[in-house]
Amino acid sequence: MFRNGHYSASDMLLKCPSSTLYDLTGVCVLEMGPVPLSLLLSVLFLLCVTPALSSGEDDYTWPQRKMPLVIDRRTVRLSVSSFSAERRSELNSTCGIECQREFPEPSLEALQEMLSYETMYENGTRTLTSVTLQELEVTPENTSSSSTSRRKREVYGPDTRFTISDKQYSMKYPFSTAVKLSTGCTGVLVSPKHVLTAAHCIHDGTDYIKGAEKLSVGVLRDKKKGGKKRRGKGRKEEGEAEKVDTENTEIGGKKRERKYKGRKSRSRRSAASGKPTFRWTRVKKTQIPKGWFKGVSDSAEADYDYAVLELKKAQKVQHMELGIIRSVRKLPASRIHFSGFDDDRPGNLVYRFCSVSDESNDLMYQQCDAKPGASGAGVYVRLKEPGKRKWKRKVIGVFTGHQWVQVNGQQQDYNVAVRITPVKFAQICSWVHGDSSMCQNT
């Protein structure tokens, strides 16, 4: 049913007639149009069956490989950040895939320099940790390029994003792994206490952005959860969540708080309709690779646009594990998925899927429709677990948004995602578990 300018998730999520595509994507998403249903289902059936006939089992299985070790070597204290940077909705003058092909592969020393990382704690203090890499295997460079032209702009042709407005879907895995940052970005839960997001959501390469000193993460929750026995407490928590949201997204906390008081009836009406809201949790510390900072490597800044946030409290929702694949374009349909909180659909979770048009070892160009606010979303695919008949979704990248990149000496705009490579996997896993030796196998 068409409601408020978009279709509800229940109208658009349909199980495949064959299990193949369902196992790859979890759902089949159909665009409503004038095509007869019988013809549409016939085409859908062929799409579901054909990849299974034309591809080997390896195309559908998560690869197994040994990861390198990222070992902390030395940590020094830094001065407190001034938190003066402005959030950037677009990244300019980025050295993209074509630009990076002109540079040699980084040396071990250069990799160690870029994987060194900065930690910022809740009280604003910072440290810089240098690292060493061990047991690093050299893999062939991914030099694939697209034979089709890449179109520009954040939305490609008809807008194919799907608003997941029904809590029946938004509160369930995999959509429930998407979280909202108080700075206006998206993130993905990679453990009960850790969120993976884009580095530019909290840092502009020179300094932390305004609002990062009181960074919070919002997890979707049901307003009505808790029943009659917890009604009083539940309403209090709900009000607190709304207050944190407005204070971190608007200028003038006191003014916004007064306005909030006049919205209680509207909030209760929203709760009665079953629309989910956010449970906000403060961030305990953040970690960003040094490769993201300006002046460390002008050609590789975009490759390190990722960060991990550690929450003060563990979340009681399922998280999504990290995964590595050698080539996204060799997957069936070269398809990726991610969900985020796009600015033009406030308060709603927005899901999309699309094909990757070009990739390197560190970046993916794709034509997923997106708006500011979706940056930091976890890009995932669904493949078989080795030796099992079970399928599993894993995060293979971070959506970093609409970027201007250098192509043949000129600036062109694309939607970009950072790929999780073996060394990035080892680093992120070490940040999450605190011990790199626990992260040697995918």
CSV table of C-alpha atoms in Angstrom, one decimal:
chain,number,residue,atom,x,y,z
A,1,MET,CA,0.0,0.0,0.0
A,2,PHE,CA,1.3,3.5,-0.9
A,3,ARG,CA,1.5,5.6,2.2
A,4,ASN,CA,3.0,9.1,2.7
A,5,GLY,CA,5.0,9.0,-0.6
A,6,HIS,CA,6.4,5.5,-0.2
A,7,TYR,CA,5.5,1.9,-0.1
A,8,SER,CA,5.6,0.0,3.2
A,9,ALA,CA,8.2,-2.8,3.5
A,10,SER,CA,5.5,-5.4,3.7
A,11,ASP,CA,4.4,-4.4,0.2
A,12,MET,CA,7.8,-4.7,-1.3
A,13,LEU,CA,9.6,-7.6,0.4
A,14,LEU,CA,8.7,-10.9,-1.3
A,15,LYS,CA,10.2,-14.3,-0.9
A,16,CYS,CA,11.8,-15.7,-4.1
A,17,PRO,CA,10.1,-18.6,-5.9
A,18,SER,CA,13.5,-20.2,-5.8
A,19,SER,CA,15.7,-20.4,-2.8
A,20,THR,CA,18.9,-19.2,-4.6
A,21,LEU,CA,18.2,-15.5,-4.7
A,22,TYR,CA,16.5,-15.6,-1.3
A,23,ASP,CA,19.7,-17.1,0.1
A,24,LEU,CA,21.8,-14.4,-1.4
A,25,THR,CA,19.8,-11.4,-0.4
A,26,GLY,CA,17.4,-12.5,2.2
A,27,VAL,CA,14.5,-10.9,0.3
A,28,CYS,CA,13.4,-10.1,-3.2
A,29,VAL,CA,12.6,-6.5,-3.6
A,30,LEU,CA,10.1,-5.7,-6.4
A,31,GLU,CA,9.4,-2.2,-7.8
A,32,MET,CA,5.8,-1.5,-8.3
A,33,GLY,CA,5.0,-0.8,-12.0
A,34,PRO,CA,2.9,-1.6,-15.0
A,35,VAL,CA,4.5,-4.9,-15.7
A,36,PRO,CA,2.0,-7.8,-15.4
A,37,LEU,CA,2.5,-9.9,-12.2
A,38,SER,CA,2.7,-13.2,-14.2
A,39,LEU,CA,5.5,-11.9,-16.4
A,40,LEU,CA,7.3,-10.3,-13.5
A,41,LEU,CA,7.3,-13.6,-11.5
A,42,SER,CA,8.5,-15.5,-14.6
A,43,VAL,CA,11.5,-13.1,-15.0
A,44,LEU,CA,12.2,-13.3,-11.3
A,45,PHE,CA,12.2,-17.1,-11.4
A,46,LEU,CA,14.8,-17.0,-14.2
A,47,LEU,CA,16.9,-14.5,-12.3
A,48,CYS,CA,16.8,-16.8,-9.2
A,49,VAL,CA,17.7,-20.0,-11.1
A,50,THR,CA,20.3,-18.8,-13.7
A,51,PRO,CA,23.1,-17.9,-11.2
A,52,ALA,CA,22.9,-21.3,-9.6
A,53,LEU,CA,23.3,-23.0,-13.0
A,54,SER,CA,26.1,-20.8,-14.3
A,55,SER,CA,28.3,-20.3,-11.2
A,56,GLY,CA,30.3,-22.7,-9.1
A,57,GLU,CA,29.8,-23.2,-5.4
A,58,ASP,CA,32.8,-21.0,-4.6
A,59,ASP,CA,30.9,-18.0,-5.8
A,60,TYR,CA,28.4,-18.5,-3.0
A,61,THR,CA,30.8,-19.4,-0.1
A,62,TRP,CA,32.6,-17.2,2.3
A,63,PRO,CA,36.3,-17.7,1.7
A,64,GLN,CA,38.5,-19.0,4.5
A,65,ARG,CA,41.9,-17.4,5.0
A,66,LYS,CA,44.4,-16.5,7.7
A,67,MET,CA,44.5,-12.9,8.7
A,68,PRO,CA,47.6,-10.9,9.6
A,69,LEU,CA,48.3,-9.7,13.1
A,70,VAL,CA,48.2,-6.0,14.0
A,71,ILE,CA,50.3,-5.6,17.2
A,72,ASP,CA,50.3,-2.4,19.3
A,73,ARG,CA,53.8,-1.1,19.6
A,74,ARG,CA,53.8,2.2,21.4
A,75,THR,CA,51.2,4.6,22.7
A,76,VAL,CA,51.7,8.3,23.4
A,77,ARG,CA,49.3,10.9,24.9
A,78,LEU,CA,48.0,13.8,22.7
A,79,SER,CA,46.4,17.1,23.6
A,80,VAL,CA,42.6,17.4,24.0
A,81,SER,CA,40.8,18.0,20.7
A,82,SER,CA,39.1,21.4,20.1
A,83,PHE,CA,36.1,19.8,18.3
A,84,SER,CA,36.0,22.6,15.9
A,85,ALA,CA,35.5,20.9,12.5
A,86,GLU,CA,32.3,21.0,10.5
A,87,ARG,CA,30.7,17.9,9.3
A,88,ARG,CA,31.2,17.3,5.6
A,89,SER,CA,28.3,15.8,3.5
A,90,GLU,CA,30.7,15.4,0.6
A,91,LEU,CA,34.4,14.6,0.4
A,92,ASN,CA,36.3,16.6,-2.2
A,93,SER,CA,39.5,15.9,-4.2
A,94,THR,CA,39.6,12.3,-3.2
A,95,CYS,CA,42.1,10.0,-5.0
A,96,GLY,CA,39.8,7.3,-6.3
A,97,ILE,CA,40.3,4.0,-8.1
A,98,GLU,CA,41.7,5.5,-11.3
A,99,CYS,CA,44.0,7.8,-9.4
A,100,GLN,CA,45.3,5.1,-7.1
A,101,ARG,CA,46.3,2.9,-10.0
A,102,GLU,CA,49.0,5.3,-10.8
A,103,PHE,CA,50.7,4.7,-7.4
A,104,PRO,CA,52.7,1.6,-6.4
A,105,GLU,CA,51.5,-0.7,-3.7
A,106,PRO,CA,52.4,0.7,-0.2
A,107,SER,CA,55.4,-0.8,1.6
A,108,LEU,CA,55.1,-2.6,4.9
A,109,GLU,CA,56.4,0.5,6.7
A,110,ALA,CA,53.7,2.7,5.0
A,111,LEU,CA,51.0,0.2,5.9
A,112,GLN,CA,52.1,0.2,9.5
A,113,GLU,CA,52.1,4.0,9.5
A,114,MET,CA,48.5,4.2,8.1
A,115,LEU,CA,47.2,1.5,10.4
A,116,SER,CA,48.5,3.3,13.5
A,117,TYR,CA,45.5,4.8,15.1
A,118,GLU,CA,44.2,7.5,17.4
A,119,THR,CA,41.9,6.8,20.3
A,120,MET,CA,39.6,9.5,21.8
A,121,TYR,CA,38.0,8.8,25.2
A,122,GLU,CA,34.8,10.1,26.6
A,123,ASN,CA,36.5,12.9,28.6
A,124,GLY,CA,38.1,14.2,25.4
A,125,THR,CA,41.6,12.9,26.0
A,126,ARG,CA,43.5,11.3,23.1
A,127,THR,CA,46.3,8.9,22.5
A,128,LEU,CA,48.2,7.8,19.3
A,129,THR,CA,49.2,4.1,19.0
A,130,SER,CA,51.8,2.9,16.5
A,131,VAL,CA,51.5,-0.7,15.3
A,132,THR,CA,53.5,-3.5,13.6
A,133,LEU,CA,52.1,-5.9,11.1
A,134,GLN,CA,53.0,-9.6,11.3
A,135,GLU,CA,52.2,-12.6,9.1
A,136,LEU,CA,51.0,-10.4,6.2
A,137,GLU,CA,50.3,-12.3,3.0
A,138,VAL,CA,50.7,-10.3,-0.3
A,139,THR,CA,47.6,-10.7,-2.5
A,140,PRO,CA,47.3,-9.8,-6.2
A,141,GLU,CA,46.0,-6.3,-6.9
A,142,ASN,CA,42.4,-6.1,-7.9
A,143,THR,CA,42.5,-4.2,-11.2
A,144,SER,CA,39.0,-4.8,-12.4
A,145,SER,CA,37.2,-2.0,-14.2
A,146,SER,CA,33.7,-1.5,-15.3
A,147,SER,CA,32.8,-1.8,-19.0
A,148,THR,CA,29.7,0.3,-18.4
A,149,SER,CA,29.7,4.0,-17.8
A,150,ARG,CA,29.2,5.2,-14.3
A,151,ARG,CA,26.5,7.7,-13.9
A,152,LYS,CA,26.7,10.6,-11.5
A,153,ARG,CA,24.8,12.1,-8.6
A,154,GLU,CA,23.6,10.6,-5.3
A,155,VAL,CA,20.3,9.2,-6.8
A,156,TYR,CA,20.6,7.4,-10.1
A,157,GLY,CA,17.5,7.7,-12.3
A,158,PRO,CA,14.4,6.6,-10.5
A,159,ASP,CA,14.8,6.5,-6.7
A,160,THR,CA,15.0,2.8,-5.7
A,161,ARG,CA,15.4,3.2,-2.0
A,162,PHE,CA,12.9,1.5,0.2
A,163,THR,CA,11.7,3.0,3.5
A,164,ILE,CA,11.4,0.3,6.2
A,165,SER,CA,8.7,2.0,8.1
A,166,ASP,CA,7.1,-1.1,9.6
A,167,LYS,CA,8.7,-2.2,12.9
A,168,GLN,CA,7.9,-5.8,11.8
A,169,TYR,CA,11.0,-5.4,9.6
A,170,SER,CA,13.0,-2.5,11.0
A,171,MET,CA,13.3,-4.2,14.4
A,172,LYS,CA,14.6,-7.5,12.9
A,173,TYR,CA,17.9,-8.6,11.6
A,174,PRO,CA,19.6,-7.5,9.4
A,175,PHE,CA,17.9,-4.1,9.5
A,176,SER,CA,18.2,-3.9,13.3
A,177,THR,CA,22.0,-3.8,13.0
A,178,ALA,CA,21.8,-0.2,11.5
A,179,VAL,CA,22.3,2.5,14.1
A,180,LYS,CA,22.1,6.3,14.0
A,181,LEU,CA,24.9,8.6,15.1
A,182,SER,CA,24.1,11.8,16.9
A,183,THR,CA,26.4,13.6,14.4
A,184,GLY,CA,23.9,12.7,11.7
A,185,CYS,CA,25.4,9.6,10.1
A,186,THR,CA,24.7,5.8,10.1
A,187,GLY,CA,26.7,2.9,11.6
A,188,VAL,CA,26.5,-0.8,11.9
A,189,LEU,CA,26.7,-3.0,15.0
A,190,VAL,CA,29.7,-5.3,14.7
A,191,SER,CA,29.5,-6.5,18.3
A,192,PRO,CA,27.1,-5.8,21.2
A,193,LYS,CA,29.2,-2.8,22.2
A,194,HIS,CA,30.9,-1.7,18.9
A,195,VAL,CA,29.8,0.3,15.9
A,196,LEU,CA,31.6,0.5,12.6
A,197,THR,CA,31.1,3.8,10.7
A,198,ALA,CA,32.8,6.2,8.4
A,199,ALA,CA,35.7,8.3,9.9
A,200,HIS,CA,34.4,11.5,8.3
A,201,CYS,CA,31.3,11.2,10.5
A,202,ILE,CA,33.3,12.2,13.5
A,203,HIS,CA,36.6,13.6,12.1
A,204,ASP,CA,37.4,15.8,9.0
A,205,GLY,CA,41.0,14.6,8.7
A,206,THR,CA,42.3,17.5,10.8
A,207,ASP,CA,40.1,17.7,13.9
A,208,TYR,CA,37.0,16.1,15.4
A,209,ILE,CA,33.7,17.6,14.3
A,210,LYS,CA,31.4,19.6,16.5
A,211,GLY,CA,29.3,17.3,18.6
A,212,ALA,CA,31.8,14.4,18.7
A,213,GLU,CA,32.7,15.3,22.3
A,214,LYS,CA,29.3,14.1,23.4
A,215,LEU,CA,28.8,11.4,20.7
A,216,SER,CA,25.8,9.1,21.1
A,217,VAL,CA,24.5,6.1,19.1
A,218,GLY,CA,20.8,5.4,18.6
A,219,VAL,CA,19.5,1.9,18.3
A,220,LEU,CA,16.0,1.3,17.0
A,221,ARG,CA,13.6,0.1,19.6
A,222,ASP,CA,9.8,-0.4,20.0
A,223,LYS,CA,8.2,2.5,22.0
A,224,LYS,CA,5.5,0.2,23.3
A,225,LYS,CA,8.0,-2.4,24.6
A,226,GLY,CA,7.8,-3.1,28.3
A,227,GLY,CA,4.0,-3.4,28.7
A,228,LYS,CA,1.8,-1.8,31.4
A,229,LYS,CA,4.1,-2.6,34.3
A,230,ARG,CA,6.9,-0.4,32.9
A,231,ARG,CA,4.7,2.3,31.4
A,232,GLY,CA,6.1,5.1,33.6
A,233,LYS,CA,9.7,4.1,33.2
A,234,GLY,CA,9.2,3.5,29.5
A,235,ARG,CA,7.8,7.0,28.9
A,236,LYS,CA,10.7,8.5,30.8
A,237,GLU,CA,13.3,6.6,28.7
A,238,GLU,CA,11.4,7.6,25.5
A,239,GLY,CA,11.5,11.2,26.4
A,240,GLU,CA,15.2,11.0,27.2
A,241,ALA,CA,15.9,9.4,23.8
A,242,GLU,CA,14.0,12.1,22.0
A,243,LYS,CA,15.8,14.8,24.0
A,244,VAL,CA,19.3,13.4,23.1
A,245,ASP,CA,18.3,13.2,19.5
A,246,THR,CA,17.2,16.8,19.2
A,247,GLU,CA,20.0,18.2,21.3
A,248,ASN,CA,22.6,16.5,19.0
A,249,THR,CA,21.0,17.4,15.7
A,250,GLU,CA,19.8,20.9,16.3
A,251,ILE,CA,21.4,24.1,17.5
A,252,GLY,CA,20.2,25.4,20.8
A,253,GLY,CA,19.4,22.5,23.2
A,254,LYS,CA,17.2,24.5,25.7
A,255,LYS,CA,15.1,25.9,22.9
A,256,ARG,CA,14.6,22.5,21.4
A,257,GLU,CA,13.8,21.0,24.8
A,258,ARG,CA,11.0,23.5,25.4
A,259,LYS,CA,9.6,22.6,22.0
A,260,TYR,CA,9.8,18.9,22.8
A,261,LYS,CA,7.6,19.4,25.8
A,262,GLY,CA,4.8,20.5,23.5
A,263,ARG,CA,5.2,17.4,21.4
A,264,LYS,CA,4.3,14.8,24.0
A,265,SER,CA,0.9,14.1,22.6
A,266,ARG,CA,2.4,13.6,19.1
A,267,SER,CA,5.1,11.3,20.5
A,268,ARG,CA,2.4,9.2,22.2
A,269,ARG,CA,0.4,9.0,19.0
A,270,SER,CA,3.5,7.8,17.2
A,271,ALA,CA,3.9,5.1,19.9
A,272,ALA,CA,0.3,4.1,19.5
A,273,SER,CA,0.9,3.6,15.7
A,274,GLY,CA,3.8,1.2,16.5
A,275,LYS,CA,6.6,3.3,14.8
A,276,PRO,CA,9.9,2.5,16.4
A,277,THR,CA,12.2,5.2,18.0
A,278,PHE,CA,15.8,5.3,19.2
A,279,ARG,CA,17.4,4.1,22.4
A,280,TRP,CA,20.4,6.4,22.8
A,281,THR,CA,23.7,5.2,24.3
A,282,ARG,CA,26.8,7.4,24.9
A,283,VAL,CA,30.1,6.4,23.2
A,284,LYS,CA,32.9,5.4,25.5
A,285,LYS,CA,35.8,5.8,23.0
A,286,THR,CA,36.4,6.1,19.3
A,287,GLN,CA,39.3,4.7,17.2
A,288,ILE,CA,40.4,6.0,13.8
A,289,PRO,CA,43.3,4.8,11.6
A,290,LYS,CA,46.1,7.3,11.0
A,291,GLY,CA,45.7,6.8,7.3
A,292,TRP,CA,42.5,9.0,7.4
A,293,PHE,CA,44.4,12.0,8.7
A,294,LYS,CA,45.5,14.7,6.2
A,295,GLY,CA,49.2,14.7,5.4
A,296,VAL,CA,49.8,11.0,6.2
A,297,SER,CA,49.1,9.8,2.6
A,298,ASP,CA,47.4,12.1,0.1
A,299,SER,CA,46.7,9.2,-2.3
A,300,ALA,CA,45.1,6.8,0.3
A,301,GLU,CA,42.9,9.0,2.5
A,302,ALA,CA,39.7,7.6,1.1
A,303,ASP,CA,40.9,4.0,1.8
A,304,TYR,CA,40.9,4.7,5.6
A,305,ASP,CA,37.5,6.4,5.9
A,306,TYR,CA,36.3,4.1,8.7
A,307,ALA,CA,36.1,4.2,12.5
A,308,VAL,CA,35.0,2.1,15.4
A,309,LEU,CA,32.9,3.4,18.3
A,310,GLU,CA,32.8,1.6,21.6
A,311,LEU,CA,29.5,2.0,23.5
A,312,LYS,CA,29.2,2.4,27.3
A,313,LYS,CA,26.4,-0.2,27.3
A,314,ALA,CA,26.1,-3.5,25.3
A,315,GLN,CA,23.0,-3.6,23.0
A,316,LYS,CA,20.6,-6.4,23.2
A,317,VAL,CA,20.2,-6.8,19.4
A,318,GLN,CA,22.0,-9.1,17.0
A,319,HIS,CA,25.1,-7.7,15.4
A,320,MET,CA,26.7,-8.4,12.0
A,321,GLU,CA,30.1,-10.0,11.7
A,322,LEU,CA,32.9,-8.8,9.4
A,323,GLY,CA,33.7,-10.6,6.2
A,324,ILE,CA,36.2,-10.5,3.4
A,325,ILE,CA,35.7,-11.3,-0.3
A,326,ARG,CA,38.4,-11.0,-3.0
A,327,SER,CA,36.1,-9.5,-5.6
A,328,VAL,CA,32.6,-8.1,-5.3
A,329,ARG,CA,32.1,-8.1,-9.0
A,330,LYS,CA,32.6,-11.9,-9.2
A,331,LEU,CA,29.6,-12.4,-6.9
A,332,PRO,CA,26.2,-13.3,-8.5
A,333,ALA,CA,24.9,-10.0,-9.9
A,334,SER,CA,27.8,-8.1,-8.1
A,335,ARG,CA,25.1,-7.1,-5.6
A,336,ILE,CA,25.6,-5.3,-2.3
A,337,HIS,CA,23.1,-4.2,0.4
A,338,PHE,CA,23.0,-1.6,3.1
A,339,SER,CA,20.5,0.3,5.2
A,340,GLY,CA,20.9,3.8,6.6
A,341,PHE,CA,19.1,6.9,8.0
A,342,ASP,CA,19.1,9.2,4.9
A,343,ASP,CA,18.5,12.9,5.7
A,344,ASP,CA,15.6,13.3,3.3
A,345,ARG,CA,13.6,10.6,5.2
A,346,PRO,CA,14.0,11.7,8.8
A,347,GLY,CA,13.3,9.1,11.5
A,348,ASN,CA,13.1,6.3,8.9
A,349,LEU,CA,15.4,3.4,8.1
A,350,VAL,CA,16.1,3.2,4.4
A,351,TYR,CA,17.2,0.0,2.6
A,352,ARG,CA,18.7,-0.4,-0.8
A,353,PHE,CA,20.6,-2.8,-3.0
A,354,CYS,CA,22.6,-2.4,-6.2
A,355,SER,CA,25.5,-3.7,-8.3
A,356,VAL,CA,29.1,-2.7,-7.9
A,357,SER,CA,30.3,-0.9,-11.1
A,358,ASP,CA,34.0,-0.8,-10.3
A,359,GLU,CA,36.4,-1.9,-7.5
A,360,SER,CA,39.9,-1.8,-6.3
A,361,ASN,CA,41.6,-3.5,-3.3
A,362,ASP,CA,40.3,-0.8,-1.1
A,363,LEU,CA,37.3,0.9,-2.7
A,364,MET,CA,34.0,0.1,-4.4
A,365,TYR,CA,32.1,2.4,-6.8
A,366,GLN,CA,28.4,1.6,-6.9
A,367,GLN,CA,25.1,3.0,-8.0
A,368,CYS,CA,23.1,2.6,-4.8
A,369,ASP,CA,20.8,5.5,-4.3
A,370,ALA,CA,21.7,7.4,-1.2
A,371,LYS,CA,21.5,10.8,0.5
A,372,PRO,CA,23.6,12.4,3.3
A,373,GLY,CA,22.9,10.6,6.5
A,374,ALA,CA,23.5,7.2,5.0
A,375,SER,CA,27.3,7.6,5.3
A,376,GLY,CA,28.8,5.1,7.6
A,377,ALA,CA,26.3,2.3,6.8
A,378,GLY,CA,27.6,-1.2,6.8
A,379,VAL,CA,27.8,-2.7,3.3
A,380,TYR,CA,27.0,-6.4,3.4
A,381,VAL,CA,26.5,-9.5,1.2
A,382,ARG,CA,25.0,-13.0,2.0
A,383,LEU,CA,27.0,-16.1,1.3
A,384,LYS,CA,27.2,-19.7,2.4
A,385,GLU,CA,29.3,-20.7,5.4
A,386,PRO,CA,32.1,-23.1,4.5
A,387,GLY,CA,31.1,-26.7,4.8
A,388,LYS,CA,27.6,-25.9,5.8
A,389,ARG,CA,24.3,-25.3,4.1
A,390,LYS,CA,23.7,-22.2,6.3
A,391,TRP,CA,23.8,-18.8,4.7
A,392,LYS,CA,25.2,-15.8,6.5
A,393,ARG,CA,25.4,-12.0,6.1
A,394,LYS,CA,28.6,-10.2,6.8
A,395,VAL,CA,29.8,-6.6,6.5
A,396,ILE,CA,32.3,-6.3,3.7
A,397,GLY,CA,32.6,-2.5,3.6
A,398,VAL,CA,31.5,0.9,4.8
A,399,PHE,CA,29.4,3.2,2.7
A,400,THR,CA,31.3,6.6,2.7
A,401,GLY,CA,28.8,8.5,0.6
A,402,HIS,CA,28.9,10.8,-2.3
A,403,GLN,CA,32.4,11.8,-3.2
A,404,TRP,CA,34.3,13.9,-5.7
A,405,VAL,CA,37.2,11.8,-7.0
A,406,GLN,CA,40.0,12.5,-9.5
A,407,VAL,CA,39.5,10.7,-12.8
A,408,ASN,CA,41.9,11.5,-15.7
A,409,GLY,CA,42.9,14.8,-14.0
A,410,GLN,CA,39.3,15.9,-13.6
A,411,GLN,CA,36.8,15.8,-10.7
A,412,GLN,CA,33.8,13.4,-11.0
A,413,ASP,CA,31.2,12.4,-8.5
A,414,TYR,CA,30.4,8.9,-7.4
A,415,ASN,CA,28.9,6.9,-4.5
A,416,VAL,CA,31.8,5.2,-2.8
A,417,ALA,CA,32.3,2.5,-0.2
A,418,VAL,CA,35.5,1.4,1.6
A,419,ARG,CA,36.3,-2.3,1.4
A,420,ILE,CA,37.3,-4.3,4.4
A,421,THR,CA,40.7,-5.8,3.5
A,422,PRO,CA,42.7,-8.4,5.5
A,423,VAL,CA,44.7,-5.7,7.3
A,424,LYS,CA,41.6,-3.6,8.0
A,425,PHE,CA,39.8,-6.7,9.2
A,426,ALA,CA,42.7,-7.5,11.6
A,427,GLN,CA,42.7,-3.9,12.9
A,428,ILE,CA,38.9,-3.5,13.4
A,429,CYS,CA,38.7,-7.0,15.0
A,430,SER,CA,41.6,-6.1,17.3
A,431,TRP,CA,39.7,-2.9,18.3
A,432,VAL,CA,36.6,-4.9,19.0
A,433,HIS,CA,38.2,-7.8,20.9
A,434,GLY,CA,41.3,-6.1,22.3
A,435,ASP,CA,43.5,-8.9,21.1
A,436,SER,CA,44.7,-9.3,17.5
A,437,SER,CA,45.4,-13.1,18.1
A,438,MET,CA,41.6,-13.6,18.3
A,439,CYS,CA,41.2,-12.3,14.8
A,440,GLN,CA,43.4,-14.6,12.7
A,441,ASN,CA,40.6,-16.5,10.9
A,442,THR,CA,37.7,-15.2,9.0
